PDB file of C-alpha atoms in Angstrom:
ATOM      1  CA  MET A   5     -19.142 -46.718  40.431  1.00  0.00           C
ATOM      2  CA  ALA A   6     -19.415 -50.130  42.072  1.00  0.00           C
ATOM      3  CA  PRO A   7     -22.702 -50.977  43.831  1.00  0.00           C
ATOM      4  CA  ARG A   8     -22.624 -50.797  47.605  1.00  0.00           C
ATOM      5  CA  ALA A   9     -24.059 -52.945  50.368  1.00  0.00           C
ATOM      6  CA  THR A  10     -25.206 -51.715  53.775  1.00  0.00           C
ATOM      7  CA  VAL A  11     -25.532 -53.865  56.898  1.00  0.00           C
ATOM      8  CA  ASP A  12     -27.266 -53.089  60.190  1.00  0.00           C
ATOM      9  CA  VAL A  13     -27.393 -55.527  63.102  1.00  0.00           C
ATOM     10  CA  GLU A  14     -28.869 -55.203  66.586  1.00  0.00           C
ATOM     11  CA  PHE A  15     -29.132 -57.817  69.311  1.00  0.00           C
ATOM     12  CA  SER A  16     -29.644 -57.933  73.071  1.00  0.00           C
ATOM     13  CA  VAL A  17     -28.440 -60.219  75.837  1.00  0.00           C
ATOM     14  CA  ARG A  18     -29.093 -60.622  79.546  1.00  0.00           C
ATOM     15  CA  VAL A  19     -25.879 -61.465  81.391  1.00  0.00           C
ATOM     16  CA  THR A  20     -26.434 -63.501  84.573  1.00  0.00           C
ATOM     17  CA  GLU A  21     -22.770 -64.306  85.263  1.00  0.00           C
ATOM     18  CA  PRO A  22     -20.190 -61.667  84.255  1.00  0.00           C
ATOM     19  CA  GLY A  23     -17.310 -62.736  82.072  1.00  0.00           C
ATOM     20  CA  PRO A  24     -15.828 -62.611  78.578  1.00  0.00           C
ATOM     21  CA  ALA A  25     -17.727 -63.149  75.337  1.00  0.00           C
ATOM     22  CA  ALA A  26     -16.738 -62.866  71.680  1.00  0.00           C
ATOM     23  CA  ILE A  27     -18.836 -60.891  69.211  1.00  0.00           C
ATOM     24  CA  ALA A  28     -18.149 -61.681  65.545  1.00  0.00           C
ATOM     25  CA  VAL A  29     -20.471 -59.654  63.315  1.00  0.00           C
ATOM     26  CA  ALA A  30     -17.935 -57.649  61.282  1.00  0.00           C
ATOM     27  CA  ALA A  31     -18.225 -57.849  57.507  1.00  0.00           C
ATOM     28  CA  VAL A  32     -14.922 -58.765  55.875  1.00  0.00           C
ATOM     29  CA  HIS A  33     -13.371 -55.898  53.868  1.00  0.00           C
ATOM     30  CA  ALA A  34     -15.906 -53.333  55.133  1.00  0.00           C
ATOM     31  CA  ASP A  35     -15.124 -49.814  53.900  1.00  0.00           C
ATOM     32  CA  THR A  36     -16.709 -48.208  56.964  1.00  0.00           C
ATOM     33  CA  GLU A  37     -18.080 -49.843  60.087  1.00  0.00           C
ATOM     34  CA  GLU A  38     -19.056 -49.128  63.674  1.00  0.00           C
ATOM     35  CA  LEU A  39     -19.684 -51.527  66.541  1.00  0.00           C
ATOM     36  CA  ARG A  40     -21.460 -50.084  69.574  1.00  0.00           C
ATOM     37  CA  VAL A  41     -22.193 -51.711  72.917  1.00  0.00           C
ATOM     38  CA  SER A  42     -24.347 -50.405  75.744  1.00  0.00           C
ATOM     39  CA  TRP A  43     -21.708 -50.859  78.428  1.00  0.00           C
ATOM     40  CA  HIS A  44     -18.320 -49.284  78.999  1.00  0.00           C
ATOM     41  CA  GLY A  45     -15.185 -51.356  78.781  1.00  0.00           C
ATOM     42  CA  ASP A  46     -12.242 -52.253  76.645  1.00  0.00           C
ATOM     43  CA  SER A  47     -12.243 -55.039  74.091  1.00  0.00           C
ATOM     44  CA  GLU A  48      -9.576 -57.129  72.451  1.00  0.00           C
ATOM     45  CA  LEU A  49      -9.579 -57.782  68.712  1.00  0.00           C
ATOM     46  CA  VAL A  50      -9.045 -61.384  67.613  1.00  0.00           C
ATOM     47  CA  GLU A  51      -8.318 -62.046  63.936  1.00  0.00           C
ATOM     48  CA  PHE A  52      -8.871 -65.338  62.156  1.00  0.00           C
ATOM     49  CA  ASP A  53      -8.197 -66.694  58.683  1.00  0.00           C
ATOM     50  CA  HIS A  54      -9.972 -65.257  55.631  1.00  0.00           C
ATOM     51  CA  GLY A  55     -10.417 -61.825  57.218  1.00  0.00           C
ATOM     52  CA  SER A  56     -12.788 -62.876  60.001  1.00  0.00           C
ATOM     53  CA  ARG A  57     -12.632 -60.827  63.207  1.00  0.00           C
ATOM     54  CA  ALA A  58     -14.107 -60.980  66.696  1.00  0.00           C
ATOM     55  CA  GLU A  59     -14.195 -58.469  69.542  1.00  0.00           C
ATOM     56  CA  VAL A  60     -13.815 -60.034  72.993  1.00  0.00           C
ATOM     57  CA  PHE A  61     -15.565 -58.042  75.720  1.00  0.00           C
ATOM     58  CA  GLN A  62     -15.808 -58.428  79.479  1.00  0.00           C
ATOM     59  CA  LEU A  63     -19.581 -58.435  79.974  1.00  0.00           C
ATOM     60  CA  PRO A  64     -21.012 -57.070  83.241  1.00  0.00           C
ATOM     61  CA  ALA A  65     -24.243 -58.421  84.702  1.00  0.00           C
ATOM     62  CA  GLY A  66     -27.477 -56.990  83.318  1.00  0.00           C
ATOM     63  CA  GLU A  67     -29.188 -56.446  79.975  1.00  0.00           C
ATOM     64  CA  HIS A  68     -27.052 -55.111  77.135  1.00  0.00           C
ATOM     65  CA  ARG A  69     -27.544 -54.101  73.513  1.00  0.00           C
ATOM     66  CA  VAL A  70     -25.087 -54.447  70.628  1.00  0.00           C
ATOM     67  CA  THR A  71     -25.398 -52.602  67.309  1.00  0.00           C
ATOM     68  CA  TYR A  72     -23.261 -52.857  64.189  1.00  0.00           C
ATOM     69  CA  HIS A  73     -23.329 -50.797  61.005  1.00  0.00           C
ATOM     70  CA  ALA A  74     -21.162 -51.356  57.938  1.00  0.00           C
ATOM     71  CA  GLU A  75     -20.926 -50.326  54.305  1.00  0.00           C
ATOM     72  CA  ARG A  76     -18.895 -51.932  51.554  1.00  0.00           C
ATOM     73  CA  ALA A  77     -18.438 -51.729  47.816  1.00  0.00           C
ATOM     74  CA  LEU A  78     -19.368 -54.901  45.950  1.00  0.00           C
ATOM     75  CA  THR A  79     -16.444 -55.896  43.764  1.00  0.00           C
ATOM     76  CA  GLU A  80     -15.657 -58.871  41.542  1.00  0.00           C
ATOM     77  CA  PRO A  81     -12.817 -60.579  43.435  1.00  0.00           C
ATOM     78  CA  GLU A  82     -10.324 -63.045  42.092  1.00  0.00           C
ATOM     79  CA  PRO A  83     -10.871 -66.632  43.283  1.00  0.00           C
ATOM     80  CA  GLU A  84      -8.786 -67.727  46.268  1.00  0.00           C
ATOM     81  CA  PRO A  85      -6.417 -70.652  45.623  1.00  0.00           C
ATOM     82  CA  VAL A  86      -6.951 -73.821  47.631  1.00  0.00           C
ATOM     83  CA  THR A  87      -3.847 -74.585  49.692  1.00  0.00           C
ATOM     84  CA  LEU A  88      -2.561 -77.946  50.864  1.00  0.00           C
ATOM     85  CA  ALA A  89      -3.504 -76.905  54.400  1.00  0.00           C
ATOM     86  CA  ASP A  90      -7.048 -76.226  53.170  1.00  0.00           C
ATOM     87  CA  VAL A  91      -7.227 -79.732  51.728  1.00  0.00           C
ATOM     88  CA  ALA A  92      -5.995 -81.233  55.001  1.00  0.00           C
ATOM     89  CA  VAL A  93      -8.513 -79.322  57.148  1.00  0.00           C
ATOM     90  CA  PHE A  94     -11.603 -79.088  54.962  1.00  0.00           C
ATOM     91  CA  THR A  95     -11.835 -82.729  53.924  1.00  0.00           C
ATOM     92  CA  ARG A  96     -11.981 -83.924  57.549  1.00  0.00           C
ATOM     93  CA  PRO A  97     -15.186 -84.683  59.470  1.00  0.00           C
ATOM     94  CA  SER A  98     -16.209 -81.975  61.944  1.00  0.00           C
ATOM     95  CA  ARG A  99     -18.784 -81.456  64.705  1.00  0.00           C
ATOM     96  CA  TYR A 100     -21.780 -80.739  62.464  1.00  0.00           C
ATOM     97  CA  CYS A 101     -20.434 -82.346  59.287  1.00  0.00           C
ATOM     98  CA  PRO A 102     -19.853 -86.062  60.093  1.00  0.00           C
ATOM     99  CA  SER A 103     -18.704 -86.986  56.608  1.00  0.00           C
ATOM    100  CA  ASP A 104     -17.268 -90.257  57.933  1.00  0.00           C
ATOM    101  CA  ARG A 105     -20.775 -91.460  58.900  1.00  0.00           C
ATOM    102  CA  ILE A 106     -22.806 -90.308  55.918  1.00  0.00           C
ATOM    103  CA  ALA A 107     -21.988 -93.032  53.360  1.00  0.00           C
ATOM    104  CA  GLY A 108     -25.461 -94.583  53.324  1.00  0.00           C
ATOM    105  CA  LEU A 109     -27.086 -91.211  52.632  1.00  0.00           C
ATOM    106  CA  VAL A 110     -24.946 -90.177  49.645  1.00  0.00           C
ATOM    107  CA  PRO A 111     -26.747 -90.548  46.278  1.00  0.00           C
ATOM    108  CA  PRO A 112     -24.837 -93.236  44.331  1.00  0.00           C
ATOM    109  CA  GLU A 113     -25.182 -91.355  41.027  1.00  0.00           C
ATOM    110  CA  LEU A 114     -22.700 -88.751  42.306  1.00  0.00           C
ATOM    111  CA  PHE A 115     -19.838 -91.219  41.847  1.00  0.00           C
ATOM    112  CA  ALA A 116     -20.458 -91.472  38.097  1.00  0.00           C
ATOM    113  CA  LEU A 117     -20.172 -87.732  37.418  1.00  0.00           C
ATOM    114  CA  PRO A 118     -17.046 -86.775  35.479  1.00  0.00           C
ATOM    115  CA  ASP A 119     -15.638 -83.781  37.385  1.00  0.00           C
ATOM    116  CA  THR A 120     -15.738 -81.808  40.621  1.00  0.00           C
ATOM    117  CA  LYS A 121     -17.960 -78.997  39.310  1.00  0.00           C
ATOM    118  CA  SER A 122     -20.670 -81.383  38.155  1.00  0.00           C
ATOM    119  CA  ARG A 123     -20.514 -83.227  41.485  1.00  0.00           C
ATOM    120  CA  VAL A 124     -20.872 -80.057  43.570  1.00  0.00           C
ATOM    121  CA  ASP A 125     -23.728 -78.841  41.351  1.00  0.00           C
ATOM    122  CA  ALA A 126     -25.449 -82.209  41.787  1.00  0.00           C
ATOM    123  CA  ILE A 127     -24.970 -82.078  45.561  1.00  0.00           C
ATOM    124  CA  VAL A 128     -26.502 -78.598  45.737  1.00  0.00           C
ATOM    125  CA  ARG A 129     -29.398 -79.646  43.523  1.00  0.00           C
ATOM    126  CA  HIS A 130     -30.006 -82.827  45.554  1.00  0.00           C
ATOM    127  CA  VAL A 131     -30.030 -80.966  48.898  1.00  0.00           C
ATOM    128  CA  HIS A 132     -32.239 -78.182  47.508  1.00  0.00           C
ATOM    129  CA  GLU A 133     -34.781 -80.740  46.287  1.00  0.00           C
ATOM    130  CA  ARG A 134     -34.611 -83.097  49.263  1.00  0.00           C
ATOM    131  CA  LEU A 135     -34.799 -80.617  52.162  1.00  0.00           C
ATOM    132  CA  SER A 136     -37.589 -78.194  53.021  1.00  0.00           C
ATOM    133  CA  TYR A 137     -36.561 -74.804  54.367  1.00  0.00           C
ATOM    134  CA  VAL A 138     -38.590 -74.387  57.576  1.00  0.00           C
ATOM    135  CA  VAL A 139     -37.778 -71.575  60.017  1.00  0.00           C
ATOM    136  CA  GLY A 140     -37.313 -72.927  63.546  1.00  0.00           C
ATOM    137  CA  SER A 141     -37.315 -76.554  62.422  1.00  0.00           C
ATOM    138  CA  SER A 142     -33.869 -77.531  63.699  1.00  0.00           C
ATOM    139  CA  ARG A 143     -31.997 -77.541  66.984  1.00  0.00           C
ATOM    140  CA  GLY A 144     -28.565 -76.085  67.644  1.00  0.00           C
ATOM    141  CA  THR A 145     -27.265 -79.616  68.220  1.00  0.00           C
ATOM    142  CA  ASP A 146     -28.448 -81.066  64.885  1.00  0.00           C
ATOM    143  CA  ASP A 147     -25.747 -82.293  62.524  1.00  0.00           C
ATOM    144  CA  ALA A 148     -26.024 -83.120  58.835  1.00  0.00           C
ATOM    145  CA  ILE A 149     -27.334 -86.631  59.470  1.00  0.00           C
ATOM    146  CA  ASP A 150     -30.089 -85.330  61.763  1.00  0.00           C
ATOM    147  CA  THR A 151     -31.078 -82.869  59.036  1.00  0.00           C
ATOM    148  CA  LEU A 152     -31.210 -85.503  56.289  1.00  0.00           C
ATOM    149  CA  LEU A 153     -33.339 -87.793  58.451  1.00  0.00           C
ATOM    150  CA  ALA A 154     -35.695 -84.928  59.348  1.00  0.00           C
ATOM    151  CA  GLY A 155     -35.955 -83.716  55.763  1.00  0.00           C
ATOM    152  CA  GLU A 156     -36.034 -80.062  56.774  1.00  0.00           C
ATOM    153  CA  GLY A 157     -33.881 -77.359  58.268  1.00  0.00           C
ATOM    154  CA  VAL A 158     -32.583 -73.819  57.934  1.00  0.00           C
ATOM    155  CA  CYS A 159     -29.609 -72.380  56.075  1.00  0.00           C
ATOM    156  CA  ARG A 160     -26.956 -73.756  58.424  1.00  0.00           C
ATOM    157  CA  ASP A 161     -28.440 -77.243  58.027  1.00  0.00           C
ATOM    158  CA  PHE A 162     -28.454 -77.019  54.216  1.00  0.00           C
ATOM    159  CA  ALA A 163     -24.799 -75.950  54.333  1.00  0.00           C
ATOM    160  CA  HIS A 164     -23.832 -78.731  56.736  1.00  0.00           C
ATOM    161  CA  VAL A 165     -25.367 -81.416  54.522  1.00  0.00           C
ATOM    162  CA  CYS A 166     -23.661 -80.089  51.383  1.00  0.00           C
ATOM    163  CA  ILE A 167     -20.300 -79.841  53.152  1.00  0.00           C
ATOM    164  CA  SER A 168     -20.603 -83.373  54.535  1.00  0.00           C
ATOM    165  CA  VAL A 169     -21.336 -84.908  51.138  1.00  0.00           C
ATOM    166  CA  CYS A 170     -18.535 -82.912  49.502  1.00  0.00           C
ATOM    167  CA  ARG A 171     -16.034 -84.088  52.088  1.00  0.00           C
ATOM    168  CA  PHE A 172     -17.225 -87.695  51.730  1.00  0.00           C
ATOM    169  CA  LEU A 173     -16.293 -87.351  48.044  1.00  0.00           C
ATOM    170  CA  ASP A 174     -12.903 -85.839  49.002  1.00  0.00           C
ATOM    171  CA  ILE A 175     -13.928 -82.366  47.831  1.00  0.00           C
ATOM    172  CA  PRO A 176     -12.674 -79.716  50.303  1.00  0.00           C
ATOM    173  CA  ALA A 177     -15.629 -77.709  51.599  1.00  0.00           C
ATOM    174  CA  ARG A 178     -15.979 -75.039  54.283  1.00  0.00           C
ATOM    175  CA  TYR A 179     -18.811 -73.213  56.052  1.00  0.00           C
ATOM    176  CA  VAL A 180     -19.291 -69.453  55.655  1.00  0.00           C
ATOM    177  CA  GLY A 181     -21.444 -67.044  57.643  1.00  0.00           C
ATOM    178  CA  VAL A 182     -22.616 -64.154  55.462  1.00  0.00           C
ATOM    179  CA  TYR A 183     -24.872 -61.151  55.158  1.00  0.00           C
ATOM    180  CA  ALA A 184     -27.218 -61.766  52.235  1.00  0.00           C
ATOM    181  CA  PRO A 185     -29.131 -58.859  50.669  1.00  0.00           C
ATOM    182  CA  GLY A 186     -32.432 -60.176  49.345  1.00  0.00           C
ATOM    183  CA  LEU A 187     -32.742 -62.899  51.993  1.00  0.00           C
ATOM    184  CA  SER A 188     -36.280 -63.460  53.267  1.00  0.00           C
ATOM    185  CA  PRO A 189     -36.818 -63.714  56.158  1.00  0.00           C
ATOM    186  CA  MET A 190     -33.797 -61.485  56.777  1.00  0.00           C
ATOM    187  CA  ASP A 191     -31.248 -62.835  59.249  1.00  0.00           C
ATOM    188  CA  PHE A 192     -27.659 -63.989  59.384  1.00  0.00           C
ATOM    189  CA  HIS A 193     -27.192 -66.489  56.557  1.00  0.00           C
ATOM    190  CA  ALA A 194     -25.030 -69.578  56.023  1.00  0.00           C
ATOM    191  CA  VAL A 195     -23.584 -70.881  52.760  1.00  0.00           C
ATOM    192  CA  PHE A 196     -20.598 -73.031  51.855  1.00  0.00           C
ATOM    193  CA  GLU A 197     -17.523 -72.869  49.671  1.00  0.00           C
ATOM    194  CA  ALA A 198     -16.183 -75.838  47.741  1.00  0.00           C
ATOM    195  CA  ALA A 199     -12.850 -76.347  45.997  1.00  0.00           C
ATOM    196  CA  VAL A 200     -13.310 -76.539  42.234  1.00  0.00           C
ATOM    197  CA  ASP A 201     -10.257 -76.819  39.969  1.00  0.00           C
ATOM    198  CA  GLY A 202      -7.965 -75.489  42.688  1.00  0.00           C
ATOM    199  CA  PHE A 203     -10.012 -72.443  43.750  1.00  0.00           C
ATOM    200  CA  TRP A 204     -12.752 -71.650  46.281  1.00  0.00           C
ATOM    201  CA  TYR A 205     -16.282 -70.878  45.007  1.00  0.00           C
ATOM    202  CA  VAL A 206     -19.479 -70.200  46.952  1.00  0.00           C
ATOM    203  CA  PHE A 207     -22.638 -72.339  46.745  1.00  0.00           C
ATOM    204  CA  ASP A 208     -26.035 -72.077  48.462  1.00  0.00           C
ATOM    205  CA  ALA A 209     -28.547 -74.921  48.374  1.00  0.00           C
ATOM    206  CA  THR A 210     -31.316 -72.754  49.859  1.00  0.00           C
ATOM    207  CA  HIS A 211     -31.426 -70.496  46.748  1.00  0.00           C
ATOM    208  CA  LEU A 212     -32.808 -67.739  48.988  1.00  0.00           C
ATOM    209  CA  ALA A 213     -30.519 -64.858  47.972  1.00  0.00           C
ATOM    210  CA  PRO A 214     -28.102 -64.054  45.130  1.00  0.00           C
ATOM    211  CA  ARG A 215     -24.538 -65.075  45.895  1.00  0.00           C
ATOM    212  CA  GLN A 216     -23.056 -62.102  44.021  1.00  0.00           C
ATOM    213  CA  THR A 217     -24.046 -59.606  46.751  1.00  0.00           C
ATOM    214  CA  MET A 218     -23.237 -61.713  49.833  1.00  0.00           C
ATOM    215  CA  LEU A 219     -20.722 -60.353  52.346  1.00  0.00           C
ATOM    216  CA  ARG A 220     -18.472 -62.753  54.239  1.00  0.00           C
ATOM    217  CA  ILE A 221     -18.520 -62.578  58.047  1.00  0.00           C
ATOM    218  CA  SER A 222     -16.755 -65.757  59.138  1.00  0.00           C
ATOM    219  CA  THR A 223     -15.303 -68.959  57.714  1.00  0.00           C
ATOM    220  CA  GLY A 224     -14.721 -72.336  59.334  1.00  0.00           C
ATOM    221  CA  ARG A 225     -15.230 -76.078  59.351  1.00  0.00           C
ATOM    222  CA  ASP A 226     -18.914 -75.720  60.313  1.00  0.00           C
ATOM    223  CA  ALA A 227     -21.219 -73.566  62.448  1.00  0.00           C
ATOM    224  CA  ALA A 228     -19.172 -74.310  65.574  1.00  0.00           C
ATOM    225  CA  ASP A 229     -16.391 -72.092  64.167  1.00  0.00           C
ATOM    226  CA  THR A 230     -18.568 -69.203  63.038  1.00  0.00           C
ATOM    227  CA  SER A 231     -20.926 -68.136  65.822  1.00  0.00           C
ATOM    228  CA  PHE A 232     -21.659 -64.389  65.899  1.00  0.00           C
ATOM    229  CA  LEU A 233     -21.820 -64.571  69.714  1.00  0.00           C
ATOM    230  CA  ALA A 234     -19.787 -66.995  71.827  1.00  0.00           C
ATOM    231  CA  THR A 235     -19.428 -67.043  75.611  1.00  0.00           C
ATOM    232  CA  LEU A 236     -15.909 -67.541  76.921  1.00  0.00           C
ATOM    233  CA  GLY A 237     -16.860 -67.695  80.582  1.00  0.00           C
ATOM    234  CA  ALA A 238     -19.900 -65.438  80.836  1.00  0.00           C
ATOM    235  CA  GLU A 239     -23.390 -66.845  81.299  1.00  0.00           C
ATOM    236  CA  LEU A 240     -26.142 -65.093  79.382  1.00  0.00           C
ATOM    237  CA  ASP A 241     -29.559 -65.339  77.787  1.00  0.00           C
ATOM    238  CA  PHE A 242     -29.957 -64.266  74.177  1.00  0.00           C
ATOM    239  CA  LEU A 243     -32.938 -61.911  73.884  1.00  0.00           C
ATOM    240  CA  GLY A 244     -33.235 -61.602  70.113  1.00  0.00           C
ATOM    241  CA  SER A 245     -31.733 -59.917  67.068  1.00  0.00           C
ATOM    242  CA  THR A 246     -32.557 -57.988  63.914  1.00  0.00           C
ATOM    243  CA  VAL A 247     -30.434 -58.042  60.766  1.00  0.00           C
ATOM    244  CA  PHE A 248     -30.772 -55.896  57.640  1.00  0.00           C
ATOM    245  CA  ALA A 249     -28.577 -56.221  54.549  1.00  0.00           C
ATOM    246  CA  THR A 250     -29.368 -54.182  51.456  1.00  0.00           C
ATOM    247  CA  THR A 251     -27.770 -52.918  48.253  1.00  0.00           C
ATOM    248  CA  ASP A 252     -28.153 -49.563  46.505  1.00  0.00           C
ATOM    249  CA  THR A 253     -28.945 -51.262  43.176  1.00  0.00           C
ATOM    250  CA  ALA A 254     -31.299 -53.979  42.010  1.00  0.00           C
ATOM    251  CA  LEU A 255     -30.328 -57.474  43.120  1.00  0.00           C
ATOM    252  CA  PRO A 256     -28.684 -59.549  40.371  1.00  0.00           C
ATOM    253  CA  HIS A 257     -30.174 -62.702  38.928  1.00  0.00           C
ATOM    254  CA  ASP A 258     -28.244 -65.723  40.170  1.00  0.00           C
ATOM    255  CA  ASP A 259     -27.730 -68.509  37.659  1.00  0.00           C
ATOM    256  CA  TRP A 260     -27.095 -71.284  40.163  1.00  0.00           C
ATOM    257  CA  SER A 261     -24.981 -73.226  37.660  1.00  0.00           C
ATOM    258  CA  GLU A 262     -22.357 -70.461  37.467  1.00  0.00           C
ATOM    259  CA  LEU A 263     -19.225 -70.328  39.588  1.00  0.00           C
ATOM    260  CA  VAL A 264     -19.300 -67.334  41.956  1.00  0.00           C
ATOM    261  CA  VAL A 265     -16.458 -66.041  44.138  1.00  0.00           C
ATOM    262  CA  LEU A 266     -17.214 -64.786  47.649  1.00  0.00           C
ATOM    263  CA  ASP A 267     -15.004 -61.865  48.711  1.00  0.00           C
TER     264      ASP A 267
END
């Protein structure tokens, strides 16, 4: 029997101006799941590429709580082919990944490496060694250049830097929000996928959790495409969240040099 992962999420908001908001916490390919909200009202499901989903709710004024529970078997998926559309989209600069302005910060030794895999491995190793993981060290407006200059950040910042350098080297790379059993401190997590030999593989320069048990939530150009909560007209204050992601077996050892597919 395949090992299973369990996810539980809870967060609260205070709505000061009623209106629509999108909640995107669903694990892709969940076997069972339940999203509960503390207000009554219909929602509309919005589906994106790579299995990502969001529920759009009309939020009334007041304080509200959202909970999500999901379970899923952990399989060994086949790698996803990189399409021509992927190449066109995921080699471009984006809001948090200004690959067109990062030339002076790219290690020159990357250009001498013989193939894409060795370049991506070197990028991950360089970012892991150069940046310090410091909770609360970055702002929501920081892009990859801000992170490199600061020398510290959180998972989204590590992913943005890796993506930016990959794109500068014409390697398609995309941002992925995930649940990550074994992560400490536990929270939503961010990693990235890069195109190697025509297929997508997942990489994580933080080295904080094994990639083999991660569950995809959302996929996009950068964090701007993958927020778990986005206002579409409502005004609200975020009051905090808790996230738990576990497996029913021991966590695997991750050899960071191996290619891993994210389902």
